[in-house]
PDB file of N, CA and C in Angstrom:
ATOM      1  N   MET A   1       9.430   5.155 -10.038  1.00 70.00           N
ATOM      2  CA  MET A   1       9.941   5.921 -10.918  1.00 70.00           C
ATOM      3  C   MET A   1      10.771   7.171 -10.178  1.00 70.00           C
ATOM      4  N   ASN A   2      11.845   7.286 -10.399  1.00 90.00           N
ATOM      5  CA  ASN A   2      12.370   8.356  -9.832  1.00 90.00           C
ATOM      6  C   ASN A   2      12.130   9.803 -10.690  1.00 90.00           C
ATOM      7  N   ARG A   3      12.041  10.617  -9.542  1.00 92.00           N
ATOM      8  CA  ARG A   3      11.779  12.307  -9.655  1.00 92.00           C
ATOM      9  C   ARG A   3      12.950  12.719 -10.145  1.00 92.00           C
ATOM     10  N   THR A   4      12.976  13.761 -10.996  1.00 95.00           N
ATOM     11  CA  THR A   4      14.430  14.595 -11.835  1.00 95.00           C
ATOM     12  C   THR A   4      13.586  15.902 -12.327  1.00 95.00           C
ATOM     13  N   ILE A   5      14.312  16.752 -12.273  1.00 94.00           N
ATOM     14  CA  ILE A   5      13.891  18.319 -13.225  1.00 94.00           C
ATOM     15  C   ILE A   5      15.052  18.434 -13.502  1.00 94.00           C
ATOM     16  N   GLU A   6      15.354  18.315 -15.071  1.00 94.00           N
ATOM     17  CA  GLU A   6      15.981  18.864 -16.276  1.00 94.00           C
ATOM     18  C   GLU A   6      16.012  19.911 -16.784  1.00 94.00           C
ATOM     19  N   ILE A   7      17.020  20.394 -16.797  1.00 94.00           N
ATOM     20  CA  ILE A   7      16.954  21.818 -16.951  1.00 94.00           C
ATOM     21  C   ILE A   7      18.282  22.220 -18.777  1.00 94.00           C
ATOM     22  N   THR A   8      17.538  22.395 -19.705  1.00 95.00           N
ATOM     23  CA  THR A   8      18.465  22.434 -21.018  1.00 95.00           C
ATOM     24  C   THR A   8      18.284  23.946 -21.349  1.00 95.00           C
ATOM     25  N   VAL A   9      19.815  24.509 -21.443  1.00 94.00           N
ATOM     26  CA  VAL A   9      20.432  25.424 -21.546  1.00 94.00           C
ATOM     27  C   VAL A   9      20.622  25.562 -23.358  1.00 94.00           C
ATOM     28  N   ALA A  10      20.039  26.384 -24.354  1.00 94.00           N
ATOM     29  CA  ALA A  10      20.426  26.358 -25.114  1.00 94.00           C
ATOM     30  C   ALA A  10      21.421  27.375 -25.776  1.00 94.00           C
ATOM     31  N   LYS A  11      22.327  27.673 -26.712  1.00 96.00           N
ATOM     32  CA  LYS A  11      23.225  28.365 -27.102  1.00 96.00           C
ATOM     33  C   LYS A  11      22.815  29.573 -27.280  1.00 96.00           C
ATOM     34  N   ASP A  12      21.656  30.338 -27.708  1.00 94.00           N
ATOM     35  CA  ASP A  12      20.825  31.080 -27.878  1.00 94.00           C
ATOM     36  C   ASP A  12      20.469  31.688 -26.200  1.00 94.00           C
ATOM     37  N   GLY A  13      20.910  31.088 -25.027  1.00 91.00           N
ATOM     38  CA  GLY A  13      20.184  31.245 -23.766  1.00 91.00           C
ATOM     39  C   GLY A  13      19.438  30.807 -23.373  1.00 91.00           C
ATOM     40  N   GLN A  14      18.092  30.298 -23.773  1.00 92.00           N
ATOM     41  CA  GLN A  14      16.922  29.980 -23.712  1.00 92.00           C
ATOM     42  C   GLN A  14      16.941  28.588 -22.795  1.00 92.00           C
ATOM     43  N   THR A  15      16.036  29.059 -22.132  1.00 93.00           N
ATOM     44  CA  THR A  15      16.015  27.325 -20.916  1.00 93.00           C
ATOM     45  C   THR A  15      14.945  26.985 -20.907  1.00 93.00           C
ATOM     46  N   ARG A  16      14.759  25.284 -20.389  1.00 93.00           N
ATOM     47  CA  ARG A  16      13.634  24.895 -20.678  1.00 93.00           C
ATOM     48  C   ARG A  16      13.943  23.428 -19.413  1.00 93.00           C
ATOM     49  N   VAL A  17      12.620  24.180 -18.719  1.00 93.00           N
ATOM     50  CA  VAL A  17      12.298  23.065 -17.275  1.00 93.00           C
ATOM     51  C   VAL A  17      11.737  22.108 -18.044  1.00 93.00           C
ATOM     52  N   GLU A  18      12.199  20.723 -17.625  1.00 93.00           N
ATOM     53  CA  GLU A  18      11.336  19.573 -17.843  1.00 93.00           C
ATOM     54  C   GLU A  18      11.529  18.717 -16.443  1.00 93.00           C
ATOM     55  N   THR A  19      10.259  18.139 -16.089  1.00 92.00           N
ATOM     56  CA  THR A  19       9.995  17.263 -14.755  1.00 92.00           C
ATOM     57  C   THR A  19       9.707  15.763 -15.116  1.00 92.00           C
ATOM     58  N   LYS A  20       9.961  15.109 -14.548  1.00 92.00           N
ATOM     59  CA  LYS A  20       9.714  13.714 -14.662  1.00 92.00           C
ATOM     60  C   LYS A  20      10.091  12.749 -13.788  1.00 92.00           C
ATOM     61  N   GLY A  21       8.588  12.148 -13.840  1.00 90.00           N
ATOM     62  CA  GLY A  21       8.398  10.909 -12.525  1.00 90.00           C
ATOM     63  C   GLY A  21       7.271  11.764 -11.437  1.00 90.00           C
ATOM     64  N   PHE A  22       7.293  12.728 -11.675  1.00 88.00           N
ATOM     65  CA  PHE A  22       6.243  13.574 -11.100  1.00 88.00           C
ATOM     66  C   PHE A  22       4.804  12.943 -11.267  1.00 88.00           C
ATOM     67  N   VAL A  23       3.903  13.338 -10.467  1.00 88.00           N
ATOM     68  CA  VAL A  23       2.337  13.068 -11.321  1.00 88.00           C
ATOM     69  C   VAL A  23       1.301  14.314 -10.414  1.00 88.00           C
ATOM     70  N   GLY A  24       0.724  14.740 -11.410  1.00 87.00           N
ATOM     71  CA  GLY A  24      -0.354  15.822 -10.992  1.00 87.00           C
ATOM     72  C   GLY A  24       0.296  16.865 -11.061  1.00 87.00           C
ATOM     73  N   ALA A  25      -0.414  18.020 -10.110  1.00 86.00           N
ATOM     74  CA  ALA A  25       0.047  19.241  -9.850  1.00 86.00           C
ATOM     75  C   ALA A  25       1.739  19.414  -9.092  1.00 86.00           C
ATOM     76  N   GLU A  26       2.390  18.388  -8.793  1.00 89.00           N
ATOM     77  CA  GLU A  26       3.395  18.267  -7.877  1.00 89.00           C
ATOM     78  C   GLU A  26       4.469  19.136  -8.538  1.00 89.00           C
ATOM     79  N   CYS A  27       4.313  18.649  -9.786  1.00 88.00           N
ATOM     80  CA  CYS A  27       5.600  19.216 -10.642  1.00 88.00           C
ATOM     81  C   CYS A  27       6.099  20.412 -10.695  1.00 88.00           C
ATOM     82  N   ARG A  28       4.621  21.201 -10.919  1.00 88.00           N
ATOM     83  CA  ARG A  28       4.913  22.686 -10.702  1.00 88.00           C
ATOM     84  C   ARG A  28       5.413  23.163  -9.475  1.00 88.00           C
ATOM     85  N   ASP A  29       4.999  22.279  -8.429  1.00 90.00           N
ATOM     86  CA  ASP A  29       5.254  22.888  -7.088  1.00 90.00           C
ATOM     87  C   ASP A  29       7.188  22.439  -7.203  1.00 90.00           C
ATOM     88  N   ALA A  30       7.582  21.588  -7.797  1.00 91.00           N
ATOM     89  CA  ALA A  30       8.954  21.087  -7.652  1.00 91.00           C
ATOM     90  C   ALA A  30       9.713  22.504  -8.677  1.00 91.00           C
ATOM     91  N   SER A  31       9.295  22.485  -9.451  1.00 90.00           N
ATOM     92  CA  SER A  31      10.258  23.234 -10.473  1.00 90.00           C
ATOM     93  C   SER A  31       9.528  24.875 -10.259  1.00 90.00           C
ATOM     94  N   ARG A  32       8.932  25.504  -9.441  1.00 90.00           N
ATOM     95  CA  ARG A  32       8.581  26.573  -9.316  1.00 90.00           C
ATOM     96  C   ARG A  32       9.493  27.651  -9.032  1.00 90.00           C
ATOM     97  N   TYR A  33      10.647  26.660  -8.103  1.00 92.00           N
ATOM     98  CA  TYR A  33      11.947  27.850  -7.794  1.00 92.00           C
ATOM     99  C   TYR A  33      12.593  28.147  -8.936  1.00 92.00           C
ATOM    100  N   LEU A  34      12.857  27.222  -9.597  1.00 91.00           N
ATOM    101  CA  LEU A  34      14.154  27.069 -10.815  1.00 91.00           C
ATOM    102  C   LEU A  34      13.279  27.874 -12.275  1.00 91.00           C
ATOM    103  N   GLU A  35      11.786  27.816 -12.315  1.00 89.00           N
ATOM    104  CA  GLU A  35      11.178  28.599 -13.294  1.00 89.00           C
ATOM    105  C   GLU A  35      11.584  30.209 -12.885  1.00 89.00           C
ATOM    106  N   GLN A  36      10.959  30.405 -11.349  1.00 90.00           N
ATOM    107  CA  GLN A  36      11.176  31.905 -10.997  1.00 90.00           C
ATOM    108  C   GLN A  36      12.470  32.462 -11.385  1.00 90.00           C
ATOM    109  N   ALA A  37      13.750  31.586 -10.716  1.00 92.00           N
ATOM    110  CA  ALA A  37      14.998  32.111 -11.186  1.00 92.00           C
ATOM    111  C   ALA A  37      15.392  32.453 -12.406  1.00 92.00           C
ATOM    112  N   LEU A  38      14.987  31.639 -13.408  1.00 90.00           N
ATOM    113  CA  LEU A  38      15.282  31.746 -14.886  1.00 90.00           C
ATOM    114  C   LEU A  38      14.692  32.901 -15.155  1.00 90.00           C
ATOM    115  N   GLY A  39      13.364  33.530 -14.811  1.00 88.00           N
ATOM    116  CA  GLY A  39      13.284  34.291 -16.092  1.00 88.00           C
ATOM    117  C   GLY A  39      11.477  34.417 -16.391  1.00 88.00           C
ATOM    118  N   LEU A  40      10.881  34.969 -16.789  1.00 87.00           N
ATOM    119  CA  LEU A  40       9.796  34.661 -17.820  1.00 87.00           C
ATOM    120  C   LEU A  40       9.801  33.161 -18.424  1.00 87.00           C
ATOM    121  N   GLN A  41       8.098  33.099 -18.120  1.00 85.00           N
ATOM    122  CA  GLN A  41       8.096  31.974 -18.828  1.00 85.00           C
ATOM    123  C   GLN A  41       7.349  32.011 -20.099  1.00 85.00           C
ATOM    124  N   LEU A  42       7.790  31.163 -21.275  1.00 87.00           N
ATOM    125  CA  LEU A  42       7.301  31.904 -22.562  1.00 87.00           C
ATOM    126  C   LEU A  42       6.020  30.726 -22.875  1.00 87.00           C
ATOM    127  N   ASP A  43       6.250  29.663 -22.450  1.00 87.00           N
ATOM    128  CA  ASP A  43       5.018  28.790 -22.882  1.00 87.00           C
ATOM    129  C   ASP A  43       5.438  27.563 -21.570  1.00 87.00           C
ATOM    130  N   GLU A  44       3.941  26.397 -21.849  1.00 87.00           N
ATOM    131  CA  GLU A  44       4.115  25.547 -20.853  1.00 87.00           C
ATOM    132  C   GLU A  44       3.787  24.061 -21.381  1.00 87.00           C
ATOM    133  N   LEU A  45       4.252  23.274 -21.731  1.00 86.00           N
ATOM    134  CA  LEU A  45       3.524  22.126 -22.220  1.00 86.00           C
ATOM    135  C   LEU A  45       3.220  21.070 -21.122  1.00 86.00           C
ATOM    136  N   LEU A  46       2.084  20.125 -20.723  1.00 86.00           N
ATOM    137  CA  LEU A  46       1.937  19.754 -19.993  1.00 86.00           C
ATOM    138  C   LEU A  46       1.759  18.127 -20.286  1.00 86.00           C
ATOM    139  N   LYS A  47       2.528  17.090 -19.491  1.00 83.00           N
ATOM    140  CA  LYS A  47       2.527  15.985 -20.037  1.00 83.00           C
ATOM    141  C   LYS A  47       1.202  15.209 -19.439  1.00 83.00           C
ATOM    142  N   PRO A  48       0.949  13.841 -19.838  1.00 83.00           N
ATOM    143  CA  PRO A  48      -0.149  13.409 -19.661  1.00 83.00           C
ATOM    144  C   PRO A  48      -0.043  12.776 -18.022  1.00 83.00           C
ATOM    145  N   GLY A  49       0.893  13.049 -17.209  1.00 81.00           N
ATOM    146  CA  GLY A  49       1.234  12.629 -15.793  1.00 81.00           C
ATOM    147  C   GLY A  49       0.994  13.804 -15.227  1.00 81.00           C
ATOM    148  N   PHE A  50       0.833  14.735 -15.896  1.00 81.00           N
ATOM    149  CA  PHE A  50       0.268  15.708 -14.761  1.00 81.00           C
ATOM    150  C   PHE A  50      -1.320  16.134 -15.090  1.00 81.00           C
ATOM    151  N   HIS A  51      -2.032  14.979 -15.661  1.00 81.00           N
ATOM    152  CA  HIS A  51      -3.403  14.697 -15.345  1.00 81.00           C
ATOM    153  C   HIS A  51      -3.951  13.424 -14.769  1.00 81.00           C
ATOM    154  N   GLN A  52      -2.664  13.082 -14.081  1.00 79.00           N
ATOM    155  CA  GLN A  52      -3.035  11.614 -13.642  1.00 79.00           C
ATOM    156  C   GLN A  52      -3.233  12.226 -12.274  1.00 79.00           C
ATOM    157  N   SER A  53      -4.271  11.140 -11.634  1.00 73.00           N
ATOM    158  CA  SER A  53      -3.428  11.526  -9.618  1.00 73.00           C
ATOM    159  C   SER A  53      -2.828  10.409  -9.094  1.00 73.00           C
ATOM    160  N   GLU A  54      -2.596  10.430  -7.834  1.00 64.00           N
ATOM    161  CA  GLU A  54      -1.777   9.553  -7.436  1.00 64.00           C
ATOM    162  C   GLU A  54      -2.159   8.128  -7.183  1.00 64.00           C
ATOM    163  N   SER A  55      -3.319   7.909  -6.960  1.00 60.00           N
ATOM    164  CA  SER A  55      -3.978   6.493  -7.272  1.00 60.00           C
ATOM    165  C   SER A  55      -3.896   6.156  -8.223  1.00 60.00           C
ATOM    166  N   VAL A  56      -3.863   6.644  -9.347  1.00 57.00           N
ATOM    167  CA  VAL A  56      -4.293   6.239 -10.934  1.00 57.00           C
ATOM    168  C   VAL A  56      -2.622   5.712 -11.134  1.00 57.00           C
ATOM    169  N   GLN A  57      -1.661   6.557 -10.765  1.00 56.00           N
ATOM    170  CA  GLN A  57      -0.436   6.271 -10.938  1.00 56.00           C
ATOM    171  C   GLN A  57       0.213   4.716 -10.227  1.00 56.00           C
ATOM    172  N   GLN A  58      -0.452   4.840  -9.369  1.00 61.00           N
ATOM    173  CA  GLN A  58       0.097   3.543  -8.231  1.00 61.00           C
ATOM    174  C   GLN A  58      -0.492   2.184  -9.285  1.00 61.00           C
ATOM    175  N   GLN A  59      -1.861   2.550  -9.582  1.00 63.00           N
ATOM    176  CA  GLN A  59      -2.764   1.477 -10.277  1.00 63.00           C
ATOM    177  C   GLN A  59      -1.878   0.606 -11.316  1.00 63.00           C
ATOM    178  N   ILE A  60      -1.234   1.716 -12.031  1.00 61.00           N
ATOM    179  CA  ILE A  60      -0.426   1.628 -13.377  1.00 61.00           C
ATOM    180  C   ILE A  60       0.948   0.876 -12.891  1.00 61.00           C
ATOM    181  N   ARG A  61       1.384   1.292 -11.969  1.00 64.00           N
ATOM    182  CA  ARG A  61       2.346   0.708 -11.331  1.00 64.00           C
ATOM    183  C   ARG A  61       2.626  -0.820 -11.003  1.00 64.00           C
ATOM    184  N   SER A  62       1.254  -1.267 -10.333  1.00 67.00           N
ATOM    185  CA  SER A  62       1.660  -2.293  -9.894  1.00 67.00           C
ATOM    186  C   SER A  62       0.257  -3.401 -10.881  1.00 67.00           C
ATOM    187  N   GLY A  63       0.184  -2.764 -12.243  1.00 63.00           N
ATOM    188  CA  GLY A  63      -0.218  -3.512 -13.367  1.00 63.00           C
ATOM    189  C   GLY A  63      -2.117  -4.014 -12.485  1.00 63.00           C
ATOM    190  N   SER A  64      -2.629  -3.547 -11.807  1.00 54.00           N
ATOM    191  CA  SER A  64      -3.920  -3.780 -11.517  1.00 54.00           C
ATOM    192  C   SER A  64      -5.077  -2.726 -12.059  1.00 54.00           C
TER     193      SER A  64
END
């Protein structure tokens, strides 16, 4: 799966940073510079991929 970082800016100026295709805490590392540049973080929603390890992700891809 390709790794992407999607930034959404609402009409009121609020922003949302969403990572896709990352496994474990690497999503935080990848988006940290953007979150710091955008300002105060109000909340965080962790997707199921955050709680997976790289080996589990590879097993899911290969079907084993």
